[in-house]
Amino acid sequence: MAKILLIEDDPFLSSLLKNRFEKQGFIITQAKNGDDAIKLLKSGDIPDLILLDLILPGKSGFEVLKIIKTDPQVARLPVLVISNLGQESDVQKGKELGAVDYVVKSRVPIDFLVDRAKEILKKSGE
């Protein structure tokens, strides 16, 4: 099954998402901040999809997204932004930086995120 890198600093939500995705057969690697996520990606632990929160300690999710999309080794990876930043300007910025989609996590059930991830992976051929 597909491998997902979950970049989320909220331990409760991270655990909830990890459990729900694993029940669907996904392999989940977690990073609690942007620096850890970048280290994982540079170590060669390449996922099929990245779920990225924007409000993170250290590097913001926007900074992480910029780094991902400018690194030839991982730039092709689909990134689904999951954030509580719901302003249109935030959504637009996320998509301009290369996110395939932007979901305001407080407005959708977790099953929606799982289904959206499946759709993105299907489109990307995973």
JSON list of C-alpha atoms in Angstrom, two decimals, residues 56-104:
[
{"chain": "A", "resi": 56, "resn": "LEU", "atom": "CA", "xyz": [4.37, 24.00, 12.80]},
{"chain": "A", "resi": 57, "resn": "PRO", "atom": "CA", "xyz": [7.16, 24.72, 15.27]},
{"chain": "A", "resi": 58, "resn": "GLY", "atom": "CA", "xyz": [10.32, 25.90, 13.52]},
{"chain": "A", "resi": 59, "resn": "LYS", "atom": "CA", "xyz": [9.81, 25.99, 9.77]},
{"chain": "A", "resi": 60, "resn": "SER", "atom": "CA", "xyz": [6.24, 26.76, 8.75]},
{"chain": "A", "resi": 61, "resn": "GLY", "atom": "CA", "xyz": [4.38, 24.42, 6.46]},
{"chain": "A", "resi": 62, "resn": "PHE", "atom": "CA", "xyz": [4.70, 27.02, 3.70]},
{"chain": "A", "resi": 63, "resn": "GLU", "atom": "CA", "xyz": [8.50, 26.93, 4.10]},
{"chain": "A", "resi": 64, "resn": "VAL", "atom": "CA", "xyz": [8.48, 23.12, 4.05]},
{"chain": "A", "resi": 65, "resn": "LEU", "atom": "CA", "xyz": [6.34, 23.14, 0.90]},
{"chain": "A", "resi": 66, "resn": "LYS", "atom": "CA", "xyz": [8.78, 25.53, -0.83]},
{"chain": "A", "resi": 67, "resn": "ILE", "atom": "CA", "xyz": [11.72, 23.28, 0.09]},
{"chain": "A", "resi": 68, "resn": "ILE", "atom": "CA", "xyz": [9.91, 20.16, -1.15]},
{"chain": "A", "resi": 69, "resn": "LYS", "atom": "CA", "xyz": [8.92, 21.71, -4.46]},
{"chain": "A", "resi": 70, "resn": "THR", "atom": "CA", "xyz": [12.44, 23.01, -5.18]},
{"chain": "A", "resi": 71, "resn": "ASP", "atom": "CA", "xyz": [14.20, 19.72, -4.40]},
{"chain": "A", "resi": 72, "resn": "PRO", "atom": "CA", "xyz": [14.43, 17.62, -7.60]},
{"chain": "A", "resi": 73, "resn": "GLN", "atom": "CA", "xyz": [14.46, 14.40, -5.57]},
{"chain": "A", "resi": 74, "resn": "VAL", "atom": "CA", "xyz": [11.00, 15.02, -4.07]},
{"chain": "A", "resi": 75, "resn": "ALA", "atom": "CA", "xyz": [9.43, 17.86, -6.09]},
{"chain": "A", "resi": 76, "resn": "ARG", "atom": "CA", "xyz": [7.16, 15.42, -7.95]},
{"chain": "A", "resi": 77, "resn": "LEU", "atom": "CA", "xyz": [5.53, 14.20, -4.73]},
{"chain": "A", "resi": 78, "resn": "PRO", "atom": "CA", "xyz": [1.91, 15.24, -4.24]},
{"chain": "A", "resi": 79, "resn": "VAL", "atom": "CA", "xyz": [1.38, 17.38, -1.15]},
{"chain": "A", "resi": 80, "resn": "LEU", "atom": "CA", "xyz": [-2.05, 17.68, 0.47]},
{"chain": "A", "resi": 81, "resn": "VAL", "atom": "CA", "xyz": [-2.14, 20.65, 2.83]},
{"chain": "A", "resi": 82, "resn": "ILE", "atom": "CA", "xyz": [-4.22, 20.00, 5.94]},
{"chain": "A", "resi": 83, "resn": "SER", "atom": "CA", "xyz": [-4.49, 23.15, 8.01]},
{"chain": "A", "resi": 84, "resn": "ASN", "atom": "CA", "xyz": [-6.83, 25.24, 10.11]},
{"chain": "A", "resi": 85, "resn": "LEU", "atom": "CA", "xyz": [-5.69, 28.34, 8.22]},
{"chain": "A", "resi": 86, "resn": "GLY", "atom": "CA", "xyz": [-8.84, 28.86, 6.19]},
{"chain": "A", "resi": 87, "resn": "GLN", "atom": "CA", "xyz": [-8.36, 32.29, 4.64]},
{"chain": "A", "resi": 88, "resn": "GLU", "atom": "CA", "xyz": [-8.59, 32.33, 0.86]},
{"chain": "A", "resi": 89, "resn": "SER", "atom": "CA", "xyz": [-5.12, 33.91, 0.71]},
{"chain": "A", "resi": 90, "resn": "ASP", "atom": "CA", "xyz": [-3.67, 30.92, 2.61]},
{"chain": "A", "resi": 91, "resn": "VAL", "atom": "CA", "xyz": [-5.41, 28.43, 0.32]},
{"chain": "A", "resi": 92, "resn": "GLN", "atom": "CA", "xyz": [-4.17, 30.32, -2.75]},
{"chain": "A", "resi": 93, "resn": "LYS", "atom": "CA", "xyz": [-0.61, 30.51, -1.41]},
{"chain": "A", "resi": 94, "resn": "GLY", "atom": "CA", "xyz": [-0.56, 26.77, -0.67]},
{"chain": "A", "resi": 95, "resn": "LYS", "atom": "CA", "xyz": [-1.71, 25.92, -4.18]},
{"chain": "A", "resi": 96, "resn": "GLU", "atom": "CA", "xyz": [0.69, 28.43, -5.76]},
{"chain": "A", "resi": 97, "resn": "LEU", "atom": "CA", "xyz": [3.56, 26.77, -3.87]},
{"chain": "A", "resi": 98, "resn": "GLY", "atom": "CA", "xyz": [2.61, 23.42, -5.36]},
{"chain": "A", "resi": 99, "resn": "ALA", "atom": "CA", "xyz": [0.06, 21.71, -3.11]},
{"chain": "A", "resi": 100, "resn": "VAL", "atom": "CA", "xyz": [-2.32, 19.47, -5.08]},
{"chain": "A", "resi": 101, "resn": "ASP", "atom": "CA", "xyz": [-5.11, 20.38, -2.68]},
{"chain": "A", "resi": 102, "resn": "TYR", "atom": "CA", "xyz": [-5.77, 22.34, 0.49]},
{"chain": "A", "resi": 103, "resn": "VAL", "atom": "CA", "xyz": [-8.19, 21.10, 3.14]},
{"chain": "A", "resi": 104, "resn": "VAL", "atom": "CA", "xyz": [-9.25, 23.05, 6.21]}
]
